[in-house]
mmCIF file of C-alpha atoms in Angstrom:
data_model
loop_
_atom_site.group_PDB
_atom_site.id
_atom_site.type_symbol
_atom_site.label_atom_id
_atom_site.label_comp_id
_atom_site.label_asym_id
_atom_site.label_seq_id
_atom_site.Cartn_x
_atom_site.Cartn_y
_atom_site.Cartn_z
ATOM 1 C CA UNK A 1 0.000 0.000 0.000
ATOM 2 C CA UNK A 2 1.641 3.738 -0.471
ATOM 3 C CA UNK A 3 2.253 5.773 2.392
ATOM 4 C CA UNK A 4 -0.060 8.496 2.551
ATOM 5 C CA UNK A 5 1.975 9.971 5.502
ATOM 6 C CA UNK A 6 3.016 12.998 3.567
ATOM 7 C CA UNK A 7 -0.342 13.802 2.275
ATOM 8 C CA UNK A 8 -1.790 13.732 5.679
ATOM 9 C CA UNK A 9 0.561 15.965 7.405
ATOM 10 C CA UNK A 10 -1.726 18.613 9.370
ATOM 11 C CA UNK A 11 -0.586 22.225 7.944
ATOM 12 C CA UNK A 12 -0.009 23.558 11.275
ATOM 13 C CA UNK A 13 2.401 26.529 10.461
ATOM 14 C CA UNK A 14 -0.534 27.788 7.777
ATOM 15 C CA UNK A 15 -3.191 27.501 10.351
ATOM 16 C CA UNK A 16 -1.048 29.673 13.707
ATOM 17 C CA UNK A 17 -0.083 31.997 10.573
ATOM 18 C CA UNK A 18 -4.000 32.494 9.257
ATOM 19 C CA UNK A 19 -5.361 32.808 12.683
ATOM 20 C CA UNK A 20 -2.380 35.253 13.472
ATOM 21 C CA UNK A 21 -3.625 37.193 10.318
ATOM 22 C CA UNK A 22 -7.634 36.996 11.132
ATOM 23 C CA UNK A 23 -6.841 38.126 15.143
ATOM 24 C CA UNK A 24 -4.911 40.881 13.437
ATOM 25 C CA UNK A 25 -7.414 42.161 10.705
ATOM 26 C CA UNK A 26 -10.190 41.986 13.979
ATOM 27 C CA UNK A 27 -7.997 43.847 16.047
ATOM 28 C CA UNK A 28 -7.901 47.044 13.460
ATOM 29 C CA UNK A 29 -11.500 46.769 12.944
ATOM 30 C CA UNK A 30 -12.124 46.837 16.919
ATOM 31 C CA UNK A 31 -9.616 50.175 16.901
ATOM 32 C CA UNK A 32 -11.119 51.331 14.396
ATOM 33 C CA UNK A 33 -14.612 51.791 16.415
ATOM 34 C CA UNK A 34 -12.475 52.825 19.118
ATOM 35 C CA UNK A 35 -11.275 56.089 17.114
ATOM 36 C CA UNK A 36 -14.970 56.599 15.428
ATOM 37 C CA UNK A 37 -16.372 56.312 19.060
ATOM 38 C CA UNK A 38 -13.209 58.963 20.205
ATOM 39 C CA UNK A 39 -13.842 61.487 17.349
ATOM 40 C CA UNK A 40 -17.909 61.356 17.858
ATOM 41 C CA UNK A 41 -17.200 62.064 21.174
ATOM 42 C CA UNK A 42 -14.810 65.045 20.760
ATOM 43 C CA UNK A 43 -17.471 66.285 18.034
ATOM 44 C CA UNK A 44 -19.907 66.130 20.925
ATOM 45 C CA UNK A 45 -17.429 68.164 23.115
ATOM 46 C CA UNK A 46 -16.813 70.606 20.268
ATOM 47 C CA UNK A 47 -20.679 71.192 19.771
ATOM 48 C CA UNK A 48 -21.218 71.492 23.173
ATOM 49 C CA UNK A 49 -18.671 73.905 24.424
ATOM 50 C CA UNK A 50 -19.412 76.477 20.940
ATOM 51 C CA UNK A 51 -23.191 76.491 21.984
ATOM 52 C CA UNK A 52 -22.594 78.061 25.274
ATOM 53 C CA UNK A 53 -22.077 81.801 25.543
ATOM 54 C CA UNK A 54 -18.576 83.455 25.065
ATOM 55 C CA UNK A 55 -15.866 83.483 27.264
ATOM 56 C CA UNK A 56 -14.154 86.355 28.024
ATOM 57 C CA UNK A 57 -10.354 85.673 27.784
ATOM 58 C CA UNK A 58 -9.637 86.986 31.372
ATOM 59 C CA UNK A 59 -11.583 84.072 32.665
ATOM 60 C CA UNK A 60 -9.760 81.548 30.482
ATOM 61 C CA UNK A 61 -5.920 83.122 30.831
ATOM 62 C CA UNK A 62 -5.248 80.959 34.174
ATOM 63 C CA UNK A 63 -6.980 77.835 33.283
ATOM 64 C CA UNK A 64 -7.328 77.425 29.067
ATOM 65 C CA UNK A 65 -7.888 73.631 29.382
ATOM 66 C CA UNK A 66 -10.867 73.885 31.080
ATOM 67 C CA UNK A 67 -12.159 76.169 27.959
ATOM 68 C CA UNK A 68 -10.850 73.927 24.910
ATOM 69 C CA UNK A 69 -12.834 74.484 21.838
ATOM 70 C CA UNK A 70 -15.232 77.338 24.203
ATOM 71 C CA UNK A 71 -15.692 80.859 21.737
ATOM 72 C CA UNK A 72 -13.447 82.928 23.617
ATOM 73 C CA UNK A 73 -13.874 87.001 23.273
ATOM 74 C CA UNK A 74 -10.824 89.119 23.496
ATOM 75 C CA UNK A 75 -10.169 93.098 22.627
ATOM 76 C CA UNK A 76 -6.307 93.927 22.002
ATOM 77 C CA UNK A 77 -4.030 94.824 18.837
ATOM 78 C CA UNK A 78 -2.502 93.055 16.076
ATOM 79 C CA UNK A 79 0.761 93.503 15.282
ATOM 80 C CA UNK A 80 2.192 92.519 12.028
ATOM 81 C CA UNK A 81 4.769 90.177 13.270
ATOM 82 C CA UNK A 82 3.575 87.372 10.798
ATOM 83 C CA UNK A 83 3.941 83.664 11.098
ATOM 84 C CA UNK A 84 3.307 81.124 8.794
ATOM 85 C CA UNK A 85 2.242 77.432 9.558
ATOM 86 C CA UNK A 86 3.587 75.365 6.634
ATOM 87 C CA UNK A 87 2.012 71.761 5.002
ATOM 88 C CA UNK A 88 -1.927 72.773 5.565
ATOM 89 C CA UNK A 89 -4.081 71.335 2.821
ATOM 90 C CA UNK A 90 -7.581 73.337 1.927
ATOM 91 C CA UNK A 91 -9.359 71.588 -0.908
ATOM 92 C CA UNK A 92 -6.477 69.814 -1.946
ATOM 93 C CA UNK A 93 -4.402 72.987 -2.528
ATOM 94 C CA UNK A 94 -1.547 73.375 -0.044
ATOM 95 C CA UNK A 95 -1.044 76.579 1.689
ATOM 96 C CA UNK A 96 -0.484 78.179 5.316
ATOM 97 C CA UNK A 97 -2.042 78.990 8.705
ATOM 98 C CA UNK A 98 -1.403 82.569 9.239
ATOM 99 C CA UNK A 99 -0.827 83.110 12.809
ATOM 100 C CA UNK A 100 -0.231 87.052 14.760
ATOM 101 C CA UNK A 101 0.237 88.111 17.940
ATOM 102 C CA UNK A 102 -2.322 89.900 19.934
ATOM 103 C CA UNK A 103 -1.271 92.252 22.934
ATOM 104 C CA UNK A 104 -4.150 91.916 25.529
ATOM 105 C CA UNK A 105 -4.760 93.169 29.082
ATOM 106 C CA UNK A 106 -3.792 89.335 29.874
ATOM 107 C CA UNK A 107 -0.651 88.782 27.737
ATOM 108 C CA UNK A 108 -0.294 88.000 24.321
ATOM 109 C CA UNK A 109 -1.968 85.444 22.455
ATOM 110 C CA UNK A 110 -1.282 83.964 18.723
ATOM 111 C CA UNK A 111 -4.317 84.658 16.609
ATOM 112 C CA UNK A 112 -4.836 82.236 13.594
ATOM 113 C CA UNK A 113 -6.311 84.526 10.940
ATOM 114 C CA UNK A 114 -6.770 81.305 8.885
ATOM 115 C CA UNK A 115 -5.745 79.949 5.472
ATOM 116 C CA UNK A 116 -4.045 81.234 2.570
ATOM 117 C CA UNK A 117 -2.693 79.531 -0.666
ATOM 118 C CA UNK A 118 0.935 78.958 -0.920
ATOM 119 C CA UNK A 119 2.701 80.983 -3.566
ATOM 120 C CA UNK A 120 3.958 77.942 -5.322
ATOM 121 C CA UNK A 121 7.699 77.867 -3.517
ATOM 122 C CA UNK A 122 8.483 78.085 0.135
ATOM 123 C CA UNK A 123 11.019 80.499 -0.785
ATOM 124 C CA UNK A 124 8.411 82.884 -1.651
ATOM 125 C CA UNK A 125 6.109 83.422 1.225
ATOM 126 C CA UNK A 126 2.507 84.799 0.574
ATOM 127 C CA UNK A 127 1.831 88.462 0.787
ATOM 128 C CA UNK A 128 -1.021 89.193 3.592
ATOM 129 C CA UNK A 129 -2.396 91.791 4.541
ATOM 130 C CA UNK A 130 -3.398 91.727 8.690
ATOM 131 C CA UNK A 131 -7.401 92.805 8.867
ATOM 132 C CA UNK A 132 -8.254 95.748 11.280
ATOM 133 C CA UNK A 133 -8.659 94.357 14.573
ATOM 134 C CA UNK A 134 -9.511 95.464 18.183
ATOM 135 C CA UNK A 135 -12.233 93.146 18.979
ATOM 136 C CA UNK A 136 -12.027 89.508 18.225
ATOM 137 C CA UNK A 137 -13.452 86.027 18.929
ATOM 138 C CA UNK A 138 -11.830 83.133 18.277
ATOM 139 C CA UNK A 139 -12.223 79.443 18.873
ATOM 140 C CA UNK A 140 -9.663 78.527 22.017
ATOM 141 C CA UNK A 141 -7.449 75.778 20.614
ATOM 142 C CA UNK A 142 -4.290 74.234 22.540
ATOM 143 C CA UNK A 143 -1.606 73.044 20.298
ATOM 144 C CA UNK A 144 0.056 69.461 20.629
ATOM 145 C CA UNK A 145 3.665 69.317 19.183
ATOM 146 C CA UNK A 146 4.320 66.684 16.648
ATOM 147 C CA UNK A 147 7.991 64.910 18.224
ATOM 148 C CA UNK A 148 8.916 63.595 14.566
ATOM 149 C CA UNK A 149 8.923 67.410 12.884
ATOM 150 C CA UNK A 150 12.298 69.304 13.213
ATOM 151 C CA UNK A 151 12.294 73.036 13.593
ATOM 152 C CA UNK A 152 14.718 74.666 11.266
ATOM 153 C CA UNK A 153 14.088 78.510 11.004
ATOM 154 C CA UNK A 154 16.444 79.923 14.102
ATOM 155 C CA UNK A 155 16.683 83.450 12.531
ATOM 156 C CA UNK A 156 14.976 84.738 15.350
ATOM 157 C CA UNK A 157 13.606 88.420 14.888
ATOM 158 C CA UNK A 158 13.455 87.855 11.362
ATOM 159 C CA UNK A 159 9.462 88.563 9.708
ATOM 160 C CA UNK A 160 7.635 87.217 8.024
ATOM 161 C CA UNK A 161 8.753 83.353 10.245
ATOM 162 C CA UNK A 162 7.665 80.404 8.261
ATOM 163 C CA UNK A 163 7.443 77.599 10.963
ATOM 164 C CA UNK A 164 6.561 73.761 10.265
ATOM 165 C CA UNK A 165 4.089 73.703 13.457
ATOM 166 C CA UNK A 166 2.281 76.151 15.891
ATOM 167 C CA UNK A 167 5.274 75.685 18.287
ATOM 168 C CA UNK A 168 4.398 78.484 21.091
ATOM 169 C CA UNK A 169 8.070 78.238 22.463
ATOM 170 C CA UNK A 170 9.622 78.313 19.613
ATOM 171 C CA UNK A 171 7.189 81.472 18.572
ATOM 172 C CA UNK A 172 8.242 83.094 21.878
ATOM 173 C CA UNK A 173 11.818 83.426 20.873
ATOM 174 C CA UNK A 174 11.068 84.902 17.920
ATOM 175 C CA UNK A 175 8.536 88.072 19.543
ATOM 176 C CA UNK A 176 10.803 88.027 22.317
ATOM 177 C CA UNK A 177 7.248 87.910 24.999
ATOM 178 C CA UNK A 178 6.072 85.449 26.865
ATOM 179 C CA UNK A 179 2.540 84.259 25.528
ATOM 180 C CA UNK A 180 -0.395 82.992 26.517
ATOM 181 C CA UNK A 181 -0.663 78.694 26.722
ATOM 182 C CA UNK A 182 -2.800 78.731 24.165
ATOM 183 C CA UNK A 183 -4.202 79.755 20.275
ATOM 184 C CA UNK A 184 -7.394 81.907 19.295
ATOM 185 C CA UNK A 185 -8.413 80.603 15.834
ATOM 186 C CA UNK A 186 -10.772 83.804 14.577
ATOM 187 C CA UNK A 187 -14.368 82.808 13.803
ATOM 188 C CA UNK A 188 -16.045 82.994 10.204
ATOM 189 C CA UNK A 189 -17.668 86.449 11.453
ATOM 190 C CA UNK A 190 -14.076 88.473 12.275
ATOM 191 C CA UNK A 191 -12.892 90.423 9.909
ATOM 192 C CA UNK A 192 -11.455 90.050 6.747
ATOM 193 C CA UNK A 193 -8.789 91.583 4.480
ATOM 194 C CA UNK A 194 -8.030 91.339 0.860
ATOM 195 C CA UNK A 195 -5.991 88.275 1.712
ATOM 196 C CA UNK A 196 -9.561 86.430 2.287
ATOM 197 C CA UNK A 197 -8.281 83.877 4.844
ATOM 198 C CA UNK A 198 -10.158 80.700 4.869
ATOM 199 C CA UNK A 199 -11.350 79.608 8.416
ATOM 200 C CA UNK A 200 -12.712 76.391 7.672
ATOM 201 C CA UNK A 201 -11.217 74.571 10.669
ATOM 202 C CA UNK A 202 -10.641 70.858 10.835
ATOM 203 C CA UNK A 203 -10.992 69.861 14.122
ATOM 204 C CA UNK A 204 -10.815 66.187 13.061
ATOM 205 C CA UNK A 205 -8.311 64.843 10.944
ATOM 206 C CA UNK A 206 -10.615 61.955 10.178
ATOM 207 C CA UNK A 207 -14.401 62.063 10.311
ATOM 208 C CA UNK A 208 -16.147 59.406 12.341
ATOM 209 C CA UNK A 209 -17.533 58.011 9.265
ATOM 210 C CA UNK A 210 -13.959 57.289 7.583
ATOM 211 C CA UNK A 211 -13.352 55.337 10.597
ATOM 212 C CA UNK A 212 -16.571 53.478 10.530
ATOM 213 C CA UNK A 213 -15.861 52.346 6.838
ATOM 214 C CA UNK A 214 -11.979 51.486 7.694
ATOM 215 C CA UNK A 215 -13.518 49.522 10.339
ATOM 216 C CA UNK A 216 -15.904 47.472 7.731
ATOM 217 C CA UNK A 217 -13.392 46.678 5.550
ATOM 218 C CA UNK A 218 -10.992 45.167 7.705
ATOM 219 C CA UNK A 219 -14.383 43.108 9.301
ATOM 220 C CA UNK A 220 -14.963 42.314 5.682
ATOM 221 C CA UNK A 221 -11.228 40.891 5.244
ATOM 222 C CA UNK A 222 -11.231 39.067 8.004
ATOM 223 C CA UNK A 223 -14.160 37.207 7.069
ATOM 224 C CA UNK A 224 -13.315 36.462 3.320
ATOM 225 C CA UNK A 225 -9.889 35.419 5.016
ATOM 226 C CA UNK A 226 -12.061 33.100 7.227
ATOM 227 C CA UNK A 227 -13.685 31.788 4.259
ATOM 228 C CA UNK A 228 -11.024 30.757 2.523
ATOM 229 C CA UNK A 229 -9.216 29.575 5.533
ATOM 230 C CA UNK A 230 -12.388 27.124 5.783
ATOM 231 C CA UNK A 231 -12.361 26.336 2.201
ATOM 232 C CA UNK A 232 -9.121 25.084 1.806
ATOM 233 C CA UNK A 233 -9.223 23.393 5.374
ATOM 234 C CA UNK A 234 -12.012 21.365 3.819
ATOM 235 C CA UNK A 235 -10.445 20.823 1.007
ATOM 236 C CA UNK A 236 -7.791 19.529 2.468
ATOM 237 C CA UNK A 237 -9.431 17.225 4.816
ATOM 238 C CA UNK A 238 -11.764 15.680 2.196
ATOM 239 C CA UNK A 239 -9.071 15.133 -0.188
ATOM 240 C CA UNK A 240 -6.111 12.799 1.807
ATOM 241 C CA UNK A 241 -9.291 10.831 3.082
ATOM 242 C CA UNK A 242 -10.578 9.945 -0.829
ATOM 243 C CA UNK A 243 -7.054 9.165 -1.782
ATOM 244 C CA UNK A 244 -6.751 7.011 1.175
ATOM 245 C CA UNK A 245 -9.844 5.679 0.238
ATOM 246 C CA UNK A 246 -9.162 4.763 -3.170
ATOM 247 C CA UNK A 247 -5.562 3.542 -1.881
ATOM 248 C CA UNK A 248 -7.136 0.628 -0.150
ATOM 249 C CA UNK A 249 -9.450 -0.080 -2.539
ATOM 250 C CA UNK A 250 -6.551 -0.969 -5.038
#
C-alpha cells in the first residue's frame, strides 16, 4: 500500500499563521470603532462647548484647558509680526495657517487669521495683509507638538517666520514675549482683508464616518480570510481521506 503519511501531514504553520492574520485584521476593525467612538465624542465636546455663551479671555488666561474648543472674546491689537504654519491642505491645494500676535490686558496670544494659498515655492512666502482688529473672537485651541517634525528657522527676529508647526516656544523666541498657553483661531464672522483667509477649521483629521468604513473593511477581510481559511481546510481534509480511500481499494 503507499504511504499516505506525507499527504496527511496537518498544515499547522498555515493555520497559527491564518489565525495570526484573522486576530490581526479583527484587532484594526475593533480600533477602528475605538477612534470613530473617540472622534464622535470630541465632536460632541466641540458642539457642546461652541453652543454656550462666550468666554471672556480673562476668565480663560489661568486655566485654558478647562475652555478647549469654548468661543473665547478678546479686545487687544494686532501687530504685524507674521507667522506662517507650513504643510496645511484646503481643498487639496496646499497653503499656510497665518498666525499674529495679539497684545491683551492678559498677555499676548497667537491669533490664527486662517488659510491662505501657498505661492507655489516656500522660498516665496505669501503676501497678507493683517485685517483691522480690536475686537475679536476666536475658537480657544491648545496646540500638541508633533515629536517627529524638526524646527529649522532659528533666525529669530526675522518677519515674516515660516514655521513647520504652531510651536508656542519656539514662537516666543522669535517676539521676544512670553505668551499665553494657548491659540485663538478667529471665527467665520471676524474680519477680513483682501488676503480672504479661509477659516474652515478641521478639528478632526478623520471624520467618524472614515473610521466606521476602515472599520468594515478590515471586518470584511477578516471574514473572506475566514472563508477561505475554511475552504481550503475542507479541502484539504476531504481530499487525503478519498485518496486514502481509493488507496485501499486498489
Amino acid at each position: 500500500m503507499p504511504s499516505s503519511k506525507n499527504s496527511q501531514t496537518f498544515p499547522y504553520i498555515a493555520c497559527v499563521l491564518a489565525f495570526i492574520a484573522i486576530a490581526i485584521m479583527i484587532g484594526l476593525g475593533i480600533w477602528q470603532l475605538d477612534r470613530k467612538a473617540e472622534k464622535d465624542a470630541r465632536l460632541d465636546q466641540i458642539q457642546q462647548a461652541q453652543a454656550q455663551d462666550n468666554v471672556d479671555i480673562a476668565k480663560v488666561a489661568e486655566e485654558p484647558y478647562l475652555y478647549e474648543d469654548f468661543i473665547v472674546s478678546a479686545k487687544g491689537n494686532a501687530n504685524n509680526q507674521i507667522f506662517f504654519i507650513d504643510n496645511k491642505i484646503v481643498s487639496g491645494k496646499p497653503g499656510y495657517h497665518v498666525l499674529v500676535p495679539l497684545q491683551t490686558n492678559q498677555g499676548m496670544v497667537m491669533l490664527n487669521l486662517g488659510w491662505v494659498s501657498s505661492t507655489g515655492s516656500r522660498e516665496v512666502l505669501p503676501k497678507v495683509k493683517i485685517p483691522m482688529l480690536s475686537e475679536i473672537q476666536g475658537v480657544l485651541y491648545i496646540p500638541t507638538l508633533n515629536k517627529i517634525i524638526t524646527e529649522t528657522n532659528s533666525r529669530y527676529g526675522q518677519f515674516p517666520v515660516l514655521l513647520q508647526q504652531v510651536d508656542l516656544e519656539e514662537i516666543k523666541k522669535h517676539i521676544g514675549k512670553p505668551l499665553l498657553p494657548f491659540v485663538l483661531r478667529l471665527t467665520e464672522s471676524a474680519p477680513q482683508s483682501e488676503s480672504n483667509f479661509i477659516r474652515d477649521w478641521q478639528v478632526v483629521t478623520m471624520s467618524p464616518e472614515k473610521h466606521l468604513g476602515y472599520a468594515i473593511q478590515w471586518f470584511g477581510l477578516a471574514i473572506a480570510a475566514l472563508t477561505v481559511f475554511l475552504l481550503t481546510m475542507l479541502k484539504w481534509m476531504n481530499g487525503p481521506q478519498h485518496r486514502l480511500e481509493q488507496t485501499e481499494q486498489d
